[in-house]
Structure formats: structure tokens, C-alpha cells
XYZ file of C-alpha atoms in Angstrom:
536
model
C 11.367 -15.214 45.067
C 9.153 -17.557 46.709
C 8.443 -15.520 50.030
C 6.731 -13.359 47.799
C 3.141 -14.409 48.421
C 3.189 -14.644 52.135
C 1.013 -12.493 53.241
C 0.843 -11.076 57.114
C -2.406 -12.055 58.414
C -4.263 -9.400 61.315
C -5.904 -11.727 63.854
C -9.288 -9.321 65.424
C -9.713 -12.388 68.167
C -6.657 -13.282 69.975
C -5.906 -17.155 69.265
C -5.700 -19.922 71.842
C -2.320 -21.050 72.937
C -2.600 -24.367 71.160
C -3.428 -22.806 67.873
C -0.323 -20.305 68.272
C 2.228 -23.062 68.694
C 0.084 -25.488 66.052
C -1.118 -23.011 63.431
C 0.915 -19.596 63.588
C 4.505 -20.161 65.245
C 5.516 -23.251 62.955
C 4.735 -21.070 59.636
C 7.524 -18.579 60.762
C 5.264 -15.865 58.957
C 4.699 -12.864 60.923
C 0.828 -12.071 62.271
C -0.771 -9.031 64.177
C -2.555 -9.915 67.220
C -5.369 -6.905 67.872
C -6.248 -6.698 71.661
C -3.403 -8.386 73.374
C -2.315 -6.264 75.912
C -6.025 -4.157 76.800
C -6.112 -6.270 79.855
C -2.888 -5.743 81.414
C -2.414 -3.123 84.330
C -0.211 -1.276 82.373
C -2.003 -0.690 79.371
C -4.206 2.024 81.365
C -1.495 2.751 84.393
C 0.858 3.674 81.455
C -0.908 5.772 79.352
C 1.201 9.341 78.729
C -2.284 10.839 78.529
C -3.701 9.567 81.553
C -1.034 10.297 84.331
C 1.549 7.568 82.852
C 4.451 9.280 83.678
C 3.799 10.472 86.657
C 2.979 6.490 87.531
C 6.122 5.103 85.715
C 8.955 8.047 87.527
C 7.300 7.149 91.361
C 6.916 3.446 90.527
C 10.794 3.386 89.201
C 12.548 6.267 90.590
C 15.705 6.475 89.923
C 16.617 3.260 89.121
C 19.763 3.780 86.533
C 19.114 2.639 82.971
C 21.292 2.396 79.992
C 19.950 4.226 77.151
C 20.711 4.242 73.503
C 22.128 7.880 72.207
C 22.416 8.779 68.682
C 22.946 11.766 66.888
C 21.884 10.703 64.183
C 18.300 10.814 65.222
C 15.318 10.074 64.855
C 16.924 7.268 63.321
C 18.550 4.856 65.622
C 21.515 2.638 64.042
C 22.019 -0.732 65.869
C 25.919 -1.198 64.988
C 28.145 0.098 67.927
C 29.809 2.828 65.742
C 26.139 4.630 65.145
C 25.219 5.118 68.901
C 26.243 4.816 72.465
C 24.981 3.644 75.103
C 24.886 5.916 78.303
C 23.709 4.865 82.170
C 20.631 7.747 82.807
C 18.364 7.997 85.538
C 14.626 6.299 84.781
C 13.241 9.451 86.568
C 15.532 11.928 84.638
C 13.937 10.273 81.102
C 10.806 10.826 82.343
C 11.273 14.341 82.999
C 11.781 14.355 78.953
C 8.986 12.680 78.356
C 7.044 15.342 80.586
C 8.978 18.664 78.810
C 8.498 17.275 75.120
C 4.332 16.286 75.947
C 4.267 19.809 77.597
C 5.529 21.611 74.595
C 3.587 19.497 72.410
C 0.307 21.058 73.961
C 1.695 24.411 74.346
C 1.803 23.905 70.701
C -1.347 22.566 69.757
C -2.854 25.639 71.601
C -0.572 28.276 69.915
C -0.589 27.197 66.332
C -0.709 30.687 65.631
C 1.951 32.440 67.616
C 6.188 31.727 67.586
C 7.650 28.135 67.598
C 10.604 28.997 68.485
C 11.122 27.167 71.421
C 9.430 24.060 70.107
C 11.913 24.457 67.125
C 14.719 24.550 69.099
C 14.167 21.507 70.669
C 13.907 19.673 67.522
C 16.950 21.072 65.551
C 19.891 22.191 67.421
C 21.913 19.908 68.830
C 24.877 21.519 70.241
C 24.220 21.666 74.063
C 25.837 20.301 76.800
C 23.426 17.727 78.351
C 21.686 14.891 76.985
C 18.692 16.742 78.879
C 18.991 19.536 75.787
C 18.785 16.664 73.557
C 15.920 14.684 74.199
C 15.331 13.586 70.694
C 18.492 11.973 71.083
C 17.321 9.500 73.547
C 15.784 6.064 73.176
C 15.244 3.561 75.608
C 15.597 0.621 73.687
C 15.824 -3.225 74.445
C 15.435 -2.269 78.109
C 15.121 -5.548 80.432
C 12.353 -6.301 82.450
C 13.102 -9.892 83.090
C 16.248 -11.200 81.135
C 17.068 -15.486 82.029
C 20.106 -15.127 79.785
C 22.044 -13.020 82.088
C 22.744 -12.799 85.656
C 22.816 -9.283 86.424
C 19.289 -7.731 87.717
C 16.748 -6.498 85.123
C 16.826 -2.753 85.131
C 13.036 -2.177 85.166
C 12.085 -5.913 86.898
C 9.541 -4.019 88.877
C 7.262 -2.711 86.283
C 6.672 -7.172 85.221
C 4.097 -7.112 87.714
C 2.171 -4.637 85.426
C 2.305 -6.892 82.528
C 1.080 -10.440 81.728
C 2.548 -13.247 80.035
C 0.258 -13.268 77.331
C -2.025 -16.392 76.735
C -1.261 -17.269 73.498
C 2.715 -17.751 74.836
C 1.109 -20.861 77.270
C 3.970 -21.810 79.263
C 6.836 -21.097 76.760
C 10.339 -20.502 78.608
C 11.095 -17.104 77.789
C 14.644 -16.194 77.356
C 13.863 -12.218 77.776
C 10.996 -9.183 78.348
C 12.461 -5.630 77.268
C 10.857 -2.258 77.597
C 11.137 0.042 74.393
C 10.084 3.770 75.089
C 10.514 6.988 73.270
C 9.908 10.721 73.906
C 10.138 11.690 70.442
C 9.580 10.144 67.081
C 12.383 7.438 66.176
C 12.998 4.542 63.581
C 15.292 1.719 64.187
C 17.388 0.621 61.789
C 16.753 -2.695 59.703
C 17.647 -5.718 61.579
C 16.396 -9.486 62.609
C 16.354 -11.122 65.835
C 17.807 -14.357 66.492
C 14.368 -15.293 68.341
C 10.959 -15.017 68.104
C 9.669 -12.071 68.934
C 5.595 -10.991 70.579
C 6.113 -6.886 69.895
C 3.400 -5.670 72.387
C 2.295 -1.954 71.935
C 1.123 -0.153 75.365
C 0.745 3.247 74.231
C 1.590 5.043 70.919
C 2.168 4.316 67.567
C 4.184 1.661 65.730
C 5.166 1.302 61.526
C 6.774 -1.913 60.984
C 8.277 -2.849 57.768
C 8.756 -6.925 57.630
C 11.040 -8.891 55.057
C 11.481 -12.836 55.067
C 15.031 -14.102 55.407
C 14.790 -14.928 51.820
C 14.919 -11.148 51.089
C 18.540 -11.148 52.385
C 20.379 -9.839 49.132
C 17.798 -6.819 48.700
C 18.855 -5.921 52.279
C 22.413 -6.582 52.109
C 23.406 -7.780 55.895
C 26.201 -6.986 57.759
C 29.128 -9.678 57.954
C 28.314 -12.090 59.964
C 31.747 -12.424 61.591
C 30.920 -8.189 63.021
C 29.374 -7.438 66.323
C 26.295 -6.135 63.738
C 25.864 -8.561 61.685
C 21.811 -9.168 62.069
C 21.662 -5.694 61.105
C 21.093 -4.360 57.115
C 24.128 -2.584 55.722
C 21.570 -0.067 53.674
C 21.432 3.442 55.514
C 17.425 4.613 56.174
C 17.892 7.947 55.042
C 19.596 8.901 51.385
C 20.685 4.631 50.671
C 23.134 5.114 48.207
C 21.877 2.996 45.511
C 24.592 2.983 43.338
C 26.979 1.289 46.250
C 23.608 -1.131 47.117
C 21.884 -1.667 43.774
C 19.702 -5.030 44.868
C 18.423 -2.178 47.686
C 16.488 -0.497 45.197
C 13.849 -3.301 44.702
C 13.902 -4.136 48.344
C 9.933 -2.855 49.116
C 9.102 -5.117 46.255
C 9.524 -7.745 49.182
C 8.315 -6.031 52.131
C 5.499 -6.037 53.806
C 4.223 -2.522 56.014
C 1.892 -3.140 59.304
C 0.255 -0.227 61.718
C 0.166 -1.260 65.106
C -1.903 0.688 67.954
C -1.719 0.578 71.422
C -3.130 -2.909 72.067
C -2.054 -4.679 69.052
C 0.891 -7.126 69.305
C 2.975 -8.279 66.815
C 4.503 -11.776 66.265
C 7.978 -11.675 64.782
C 9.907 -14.639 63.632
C 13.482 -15.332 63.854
C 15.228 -14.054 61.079
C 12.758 -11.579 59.387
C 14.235 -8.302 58.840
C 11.825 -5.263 60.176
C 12.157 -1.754 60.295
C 10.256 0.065 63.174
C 9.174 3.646 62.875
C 7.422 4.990 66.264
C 5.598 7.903 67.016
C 6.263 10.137 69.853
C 5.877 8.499 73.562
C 5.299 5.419 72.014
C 5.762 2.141 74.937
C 6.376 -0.697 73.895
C 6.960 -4.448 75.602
C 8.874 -7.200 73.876
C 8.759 -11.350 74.753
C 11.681 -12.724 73.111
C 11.342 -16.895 72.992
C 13.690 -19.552 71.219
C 11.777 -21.205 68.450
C 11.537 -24.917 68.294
C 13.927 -25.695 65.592
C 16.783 -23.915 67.264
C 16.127 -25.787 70.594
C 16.395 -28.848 68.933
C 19.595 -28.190 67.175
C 22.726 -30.512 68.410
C 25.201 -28.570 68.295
C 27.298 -31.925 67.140
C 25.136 -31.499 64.012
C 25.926 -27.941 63.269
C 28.397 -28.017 60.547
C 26.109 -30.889 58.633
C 23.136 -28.260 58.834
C 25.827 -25.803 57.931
C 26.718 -27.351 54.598
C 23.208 -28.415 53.617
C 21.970 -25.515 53.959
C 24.466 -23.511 51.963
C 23.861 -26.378 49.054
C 20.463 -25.645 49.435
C 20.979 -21.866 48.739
C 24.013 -22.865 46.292
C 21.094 -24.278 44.447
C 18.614 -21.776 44.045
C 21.541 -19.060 43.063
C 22.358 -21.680 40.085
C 19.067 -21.769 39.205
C 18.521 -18.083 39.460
C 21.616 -17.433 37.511
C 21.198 -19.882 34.852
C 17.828 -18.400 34.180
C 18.775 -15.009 34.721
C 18.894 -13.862 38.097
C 16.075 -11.125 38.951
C 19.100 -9.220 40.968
C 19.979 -7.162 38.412
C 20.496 -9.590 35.885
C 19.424 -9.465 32.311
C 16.024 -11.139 32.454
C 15.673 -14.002 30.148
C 13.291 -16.581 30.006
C 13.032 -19.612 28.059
C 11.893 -18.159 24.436
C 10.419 -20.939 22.382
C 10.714 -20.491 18.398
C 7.672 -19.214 16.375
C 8.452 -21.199 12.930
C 5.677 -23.042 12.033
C 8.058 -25.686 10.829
C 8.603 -26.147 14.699
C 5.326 -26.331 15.561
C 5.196 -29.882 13.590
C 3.814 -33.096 15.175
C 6.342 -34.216 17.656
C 6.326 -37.721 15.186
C 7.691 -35.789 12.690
C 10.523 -34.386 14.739
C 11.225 -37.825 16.047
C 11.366 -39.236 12.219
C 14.087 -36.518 11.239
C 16.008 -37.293 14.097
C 16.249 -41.116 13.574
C 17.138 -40.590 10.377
C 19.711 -38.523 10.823
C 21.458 -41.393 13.470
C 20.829 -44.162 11.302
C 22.608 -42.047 8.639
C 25.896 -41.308 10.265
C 28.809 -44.221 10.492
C 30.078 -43.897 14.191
C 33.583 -45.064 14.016
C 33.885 -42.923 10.931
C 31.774 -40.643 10.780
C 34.368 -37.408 10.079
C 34.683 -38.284 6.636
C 30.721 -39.221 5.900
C 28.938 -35.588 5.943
C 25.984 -37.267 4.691
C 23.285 -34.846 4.363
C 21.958 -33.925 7.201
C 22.667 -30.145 7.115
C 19.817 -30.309 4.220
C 17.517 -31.978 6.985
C 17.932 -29.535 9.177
C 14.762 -27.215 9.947
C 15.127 -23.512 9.654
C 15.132 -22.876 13.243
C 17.562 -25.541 13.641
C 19.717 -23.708 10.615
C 19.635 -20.507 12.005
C 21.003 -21.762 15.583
C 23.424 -23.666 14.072
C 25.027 -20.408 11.766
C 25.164 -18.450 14.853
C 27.157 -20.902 17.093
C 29.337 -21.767 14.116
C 29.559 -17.817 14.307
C 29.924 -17.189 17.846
C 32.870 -20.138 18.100
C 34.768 -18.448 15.355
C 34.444 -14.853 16.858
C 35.516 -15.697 20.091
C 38.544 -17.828 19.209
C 39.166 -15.022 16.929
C 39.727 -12.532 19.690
C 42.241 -14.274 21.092
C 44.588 -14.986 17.890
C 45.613 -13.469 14.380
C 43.795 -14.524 11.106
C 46.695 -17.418 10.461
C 46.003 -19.216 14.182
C 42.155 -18.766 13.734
C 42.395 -20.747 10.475
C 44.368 -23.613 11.906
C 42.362 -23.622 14.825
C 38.827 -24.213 13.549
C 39.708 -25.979 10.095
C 37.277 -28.680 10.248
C 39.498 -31.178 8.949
C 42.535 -30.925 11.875
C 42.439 -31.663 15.997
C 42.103 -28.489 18.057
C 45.151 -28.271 20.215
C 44.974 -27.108 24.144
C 47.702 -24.667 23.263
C 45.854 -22.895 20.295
C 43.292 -21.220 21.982
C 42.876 -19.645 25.257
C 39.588 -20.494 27.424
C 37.188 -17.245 27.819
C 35.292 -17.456 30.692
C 32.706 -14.510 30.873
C 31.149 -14.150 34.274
C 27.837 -12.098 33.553
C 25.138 -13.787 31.697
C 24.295 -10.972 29.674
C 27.598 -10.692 28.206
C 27.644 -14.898 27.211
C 25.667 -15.100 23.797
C 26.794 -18.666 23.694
C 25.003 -19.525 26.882
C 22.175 -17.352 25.714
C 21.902 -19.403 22.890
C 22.154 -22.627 24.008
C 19.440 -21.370 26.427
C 17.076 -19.946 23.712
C 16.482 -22.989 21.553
C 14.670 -25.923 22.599
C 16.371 -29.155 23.333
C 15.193 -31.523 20.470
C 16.366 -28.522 17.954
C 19.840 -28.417 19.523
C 20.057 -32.378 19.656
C 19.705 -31.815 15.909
C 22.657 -29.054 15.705
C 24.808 -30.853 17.529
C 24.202 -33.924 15.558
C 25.212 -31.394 12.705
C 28.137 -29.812 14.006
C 29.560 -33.261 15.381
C 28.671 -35.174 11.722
C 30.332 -31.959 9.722
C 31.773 -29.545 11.849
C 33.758 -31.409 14.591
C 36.730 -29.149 15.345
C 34.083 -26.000 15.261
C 32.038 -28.312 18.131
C 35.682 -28.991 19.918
C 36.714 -25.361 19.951
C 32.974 -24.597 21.447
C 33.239 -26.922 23.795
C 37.382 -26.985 25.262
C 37.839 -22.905 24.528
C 34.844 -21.231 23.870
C 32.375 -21.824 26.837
C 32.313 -20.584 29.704
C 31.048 -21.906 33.773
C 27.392 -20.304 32.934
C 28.185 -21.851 29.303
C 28.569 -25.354 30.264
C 25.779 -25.143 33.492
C 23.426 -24.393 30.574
C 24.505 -27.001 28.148
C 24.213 -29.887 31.230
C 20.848 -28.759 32.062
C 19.996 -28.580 28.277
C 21.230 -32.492 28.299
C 18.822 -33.092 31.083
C 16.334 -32.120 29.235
C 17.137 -33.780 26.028
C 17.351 -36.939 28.157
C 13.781 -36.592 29.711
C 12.304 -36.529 26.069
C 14.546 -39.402 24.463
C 14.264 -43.155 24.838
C 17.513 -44.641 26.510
C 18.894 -46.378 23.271
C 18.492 -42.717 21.355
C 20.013 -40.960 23.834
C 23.078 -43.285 24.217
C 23.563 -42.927 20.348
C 23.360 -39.334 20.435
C 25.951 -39.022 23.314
C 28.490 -41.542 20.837
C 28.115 -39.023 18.357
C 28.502 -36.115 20.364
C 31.489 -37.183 21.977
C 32.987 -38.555 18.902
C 33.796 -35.004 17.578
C 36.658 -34.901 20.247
C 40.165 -36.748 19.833
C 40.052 -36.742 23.215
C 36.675 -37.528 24.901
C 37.830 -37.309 28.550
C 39.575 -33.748 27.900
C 36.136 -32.863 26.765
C 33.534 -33.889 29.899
C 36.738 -32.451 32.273
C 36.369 -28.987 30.211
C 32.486 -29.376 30.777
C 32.680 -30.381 34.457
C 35.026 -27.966 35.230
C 33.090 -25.129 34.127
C 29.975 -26.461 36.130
C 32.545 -26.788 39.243
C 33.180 -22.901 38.562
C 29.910 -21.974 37.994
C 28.867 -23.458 41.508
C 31.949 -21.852 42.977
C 30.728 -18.401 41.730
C 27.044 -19.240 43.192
C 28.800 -20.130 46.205
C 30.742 -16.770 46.540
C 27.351 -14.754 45.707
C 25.650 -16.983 48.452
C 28.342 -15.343 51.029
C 27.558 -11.739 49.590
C 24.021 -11.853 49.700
C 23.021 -14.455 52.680
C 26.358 -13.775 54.800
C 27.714 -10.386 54.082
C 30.956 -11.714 53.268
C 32.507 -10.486 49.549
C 35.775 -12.999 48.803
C 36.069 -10.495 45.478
C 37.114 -7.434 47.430
């Protein structure tokens, strides 16, 4: 993946604006500000430990808030069916905050003596009131100043207590939220469709970042569901065998402490996963970023397809070199004969020979001898394609049909043979080998199989490969073309082709595979980027 060297960098001096916007924000990597909110009234008038609460319940009052109520706490699912959302006095929270801090010293000065009340609190949840339940409670996304909506900010009067903080400059915010917790909670894995400045005021904050690249690891919601910037992969007992890509998703992630002071920059899109200890506050400046304000909505379905070529692409390309998502891994081996480790003039001698040896227009009936010129490593690819065609055709058809089919000497009809397509690369040995052997060595066994085994090439090529199959073999032509001069590789593609009765039967076969190939890549695209499976 090639997110996987970013690396979060921990700022001890706050930046200037200009170096923010210039520097930081356009990277969209995230960054930990120390010191960003030690000068704002609230980072002292705040504090739990220092009369906070006391400050925050007369400053607020009453004032009705909606609150987030799970019971599946201390972990706090974003998606509607996990948690609802109740109205709650401001002053009735606090009163939470107040019992649970209480207890919490009561504790710390009774290690010795019975818990039982302490332990109460924490695991039994069948009461009556959400006062019985305070673990249950999070205030989370609060707003403090919210330009998106018209209705009043819930806590607007505690935003003369914080400051806009300098290295925002004048950026148009779109929203401020107050997050606050009485006991220890973690939210589930999500992204934000803005940038976000996490500002810690008092407490304790674990945050877990991924880059929007790590998508499939994280497997998101569908993107047509009221969740769908949320991860699909449970905090707590992720069933692995239901979310297998899950397993490696740390491998990606990157873990940040935060302490009462620090800030953290967020950008669009990255998936985090906050833990936060108890009576942790926290302030949040959500902000568009540049690239979405300068989106034309006219141009939307244009960035809509280019993108999903672009990530089209890189799925080919991870799937025709074995994807690392649970793929078999397979990387390009390179043969160990010290025949092939010849002078490349050598190689280019044999091969010359070889075309200047073979009539064109009949070249069926001249077998010449180029199976003798063939190298060992060539040899040895060439028996185990010969062997792979006549397995597979095998499978689908008697002994009688298989030795009509592949007889060397007669066409290969359409109806004879049925075309296997196998979908998982580590179940293709065809593609495998084709992948495996260098291109100048399989220039020289197709030569061979086209000069003296034409039907056996036909059969590979109309019945016997499949979409990976033939995304291989183009790429494998790509490269043959890079190392041949134009006359050579014109020659070679005569030959090639001239092992099929009907040449335009065989580049549809070829191109039709690639089409499916890139129709597959597009289908894992929507599974992994989108949340979307079209196979259930």
C-alpha cells in the first residue's frame, strides 16, 4: 500500500497559519499540535480537578442537550441502530460527572475496604434512569457554533471560553462541537467528511488513524446507508472470519496519545478510532478542505469516473501481481539456469534465428527445429503449458473429444471446448505461469507452440484462459514489446497470430477476458472503497 510510510508528525511549537495551510493541510496527513489550547479560558476554567464542573453546570444550567446513549458501552457505535439519542439537561450530566469523580476518590482512599458501590455503578445496567447509568452517557458532537444549520447551538455560550486557534487564520468554519465524557468510552471507527482540529481541554485521548487508502482493511459501511463513513468491523470480539482483510488492519494504522493541550489535525477521509479516559473534554473545529470547495458540482460524475479508473487500476495491478488482501503472494520469480543468465546477444541470436527459420504463410507444415533451440528453462515452460492446456480441456470432455480437440494437425472448434474462467489467482496455474517466466523466454515458447503446436496455442488461448489469464498475457506483451525492436516484434505478432484460423476470434477471446478482469476489479473496488457487494 503506498500510505504505508506516512508517518504522523508531533509538532512541540505550534506552526504559523501560513505554514498550516502551505505545509501541513495540503499533505492531508494527520499531525499533533502540543500546546494549542493552554491559552484558552477554558483550558483552566474547565478543569474537573479544579472546580470545572461546578463552572460548566452555573455557566450552562439547564440548557437541554441531546446526548448519545448506548448500551453497549464504553463503546459508542455511530450507526443509528447502536445508540440513541436522548434530550438531557446540561446540569443533570454534570451531576454525573460530579457522582462518578466522587466515587472515584472515595475509591482511591479505600483501596482496601468493599467496592461494592463503585462496582455497581460500572456493571449493572438494569435501572430505571439514565441517572443509574452514567456510563451509558456521552456527550458527543455537541454544537457550540454550527453555520450549517439554523437552529441555535446547544452550548453557544461556552465559545467565548475558547479561541479560534491561530494556525486556522481566518478559515470559514462550517462547525465547533463539544465532546465530554464521565466515564471511559471509545467511538467506533469512522471518517469525517471535513477536516478536523481535535482539541483536548482536559483528560485523556487514544486515537487510532488510517489513510483512506486503508479502506478494504476497514471494510466501510455502504455508502448509500445513513452510516456509511463508519467501519463495518465491531471494536470488541471482530469476527474475523466474516471480515478477513480486518485482521491486518493495524498493519496500517497509526496510534497517537493526546493530553490536555494537545490538538490533533484530522483530514477528511482518514478513519480514527478514539478511546478516552474518564472526564475527558474535548473541542472539535470542523473546516471544508480546499479541494472540496473547489469542486463544481457540474464536474462531479467526471471526477466520479476518474477516480474509480484510478482505483480500477491499482486493484488490476494488485490482482495481477497478487493482491496482499488475502491473496496468494507471488512475485515475479526470475529463473536460476545458468543457461538464462547468458549475454542478452546470445538470447537475441536464438531468437532471430528462430524467425528467419519459420515460413509465415506456411509455416504449419515447416516444424523446423526450433524445439531443439529451445533453452531448458524455455523447455520446461513450454511442457507445462502444453500440460496445463490439455488438463483443463480435459476436464471438460471424454478422452475421444480431448483428442480431436488438441490434435495439432486440425482447427479447434468454438463448440468443442467450454471456456474456464477461474476467478482466484491462486487457483489459475496458467496465469501463474505465464507470470513466472520472463518475457524473452515466453516469446521463445510461443514461437514454439505457434511453429509446432498451433491448435495446443488455440485451445490456450479461445478455451483455456481465463480474465486474470489473459490480463497477464497483455501485460507480458508489454513487456516483450519494451525489449524488442519494432520490425521483431511485428514478426513475432504474424507468427503468433498465425496459429489461429481465425485471428479476430482470437484478440476478441483475449480482450474479452481483460474486459472481465476489469469488471471483477471494478466490483472489488465497490466492496472495498464503497461498501457495496454486487455478488451477494
Amino acid at each position: 500500500m503506498e500510505d504505508e510510510c506516512i508517518q504522523i508528525r508531533r509538532y512541540e511549537e505550534l506552526p504559523m497559519a501560513n505554514d498550516f495551510e502551505s505545509l501541513i493541510e495540503p499533505k492531508n496527513v494527520p499531525a499533533v499540535l502540543c500546546g494549542c489550547t493552554k491559552t484558552w479560558k477554558a483550558f483552566s476554567l474547565w478543569n474537573p480537578r479544579n472546580g470545572g464542573l461546578d463552572y460548566l453546570q452555573a455557566r450552562v444550567g439547564s440548557s437541554v442537550v441531546e446526548a448519545m446513549v448506548s448500551s453497549s458501552a464504553p463503546v459508542f457505535y455511530g450507526d443509528l441502530g447502536s445508540h440513541q439519542r436522548v434530550p438531557l439537561p446540561f446540569s443533570t450530566f454534570i451531576d454525573l460527572c460530579k457522582k462518578r469523580m466522587h466515587l472515584q476518590t472515595q475509591h482511591q482512599q479505600n483501596l482496601d475496604e468493599d467496592h461494592s458501590v463503585v462496582s455497581q455503578t460500572n456493571h449493572e445496567h438494569d435501572y430505571l434512569s439514565l441517572e443509574d447509568v452514567p456510563e451509558q452517557i456521552y456527550l458527543a458532537q455537541v454544537p457550540i457554533m454550527n453555520s450549517d444549520r439554523q437552529e441555535r447551538a446547544q452550548l453557544g455560550i461556552l465559545r467565548e471560553d475558547i479561541q479560534m486557534p491561530p494556525i486556522l487564520g481566518a478559515k470559514e468554519l462550517s462547525c465547533i462541537n463539544l465532546w465530554m465524557n464521565n466515564a471511559q468510552a471509545r467511538s467506533s471507527t469512522h471518517y469525517d467528511p471535513h477536516h478536523n482540529l481535535l482539541c483536548i481541554v482536559s483528560g485523556r485521548k487514544q486515537v487510532v488513524l488510517w489513510p483512506p487508502s486503508a479502506s478494504p482493511s476497514l471494510y466501510p459501511m455502504p455508502i448509500y446507508g445513513e452510516a456509511s463513513n463508519h467501519s463495518s468491523v465491531a471494536l470488541e470480539n471482530p469476527d474475523y472470519s466474516f471480515y478477513p482483510r480486518a485482521e491486518c488492519s493495524m498493519e496500517f494504522g497509526q496510534k497517537v496519545e493526546l493530553e490536555a493541550g494537545d490538538a490533533l489535525f484530522i483530514p477528511e477521509g482518514w478513519f480514527h478510532q478514539v478511546d478516552s479516559d474518564d472526564l475527558t473534554i474535548a473541542i472539535n473545529f470542523w473546516w471544508r478542505s480546499n479541494i472540496m470547495s473547489s469542486m463544481l458540482e457540474h464536474m462531479d460524475g467526471y471526477y466520479l469516473r476518474r477516480i474509480l479508473r484510478r482505483l480500477i487500476d491499482k486493484e488490476m495491478d494488485r490482482t495481477s501481481n497478487c493482491s496482499s488482501w488475502g491473496w496468494e503472494k507471488l512475485g515475479r520469480v526470475r529463473t536460476s539456469s545458468p543457461i538464462m543468465n547468458k549475454q542478452v546477444n546470445h538470447a537475441d541470436e536464438i531468437y532471430s534465428h528462430m524467425l528467419k527459420g519459420m515460413d509465415f504463410k506456411d509455416k504449419r507444415h515447416k516444424e523446423g527445429n526450433t524445439l531443439l533451440e529451445l533453452e531448458p528453462a524455455a523447455v520446461q515452460v513450454l511442457h507445462k503449458l502444453v500440460s496445463l492446456v490439455h488438463n483443463s480441456v480435459s476436464a471438460g470432455q471424454d478422452q475421444q473429444s480431448l483428442s480431436i480437440s488438441i490434435n495439432d494437425n486440425e482447427p479447434v472448434s468454438n463448440d468443442k471446448c467450454e471456456n474456464i474462467v477461474i476467478a482466484d489467482l491462486k487457483d489459475d496455474p496458467v496465469a501463474k505461469s505465464l507470470w513466472d517466466v520472463e518475457p524473452q523466454t515466453l516469446q521463445y515458447v510461443f514461437l514454439a507452440m505457434a511453429n509446432n503446436f498451433p491448435r495446443t496455442l488455440e485451445a490456450l488461448v479461445l478455451h483455456v484462459l481465463s480474465p486474470v489469464g489473459a490480463e497477464v498475457l497483455t501485460r507480458k506483451f508489454d513487456e516483450m514489446d519494451e525489449q524488442a525492436l519494432e520490425g521483431d516484434r511485428n514478426k513475432f505478432y504474424e507468427v503468433f497470430y498465425s496459429a489461429f484460423d481465425d485471428q479476430s476470434a482470437a484478440m476478441n477471446s483475449i480482450l474479452k477476458g481483460k474486459e472481465l478482469f476489469t469488471q471483477q476489479a471494478f466490483k472489488n473496488v465497490l466492496d472495498k472503497f464503497v461498501g457495496v457487494n454486487l455478488e451477494s
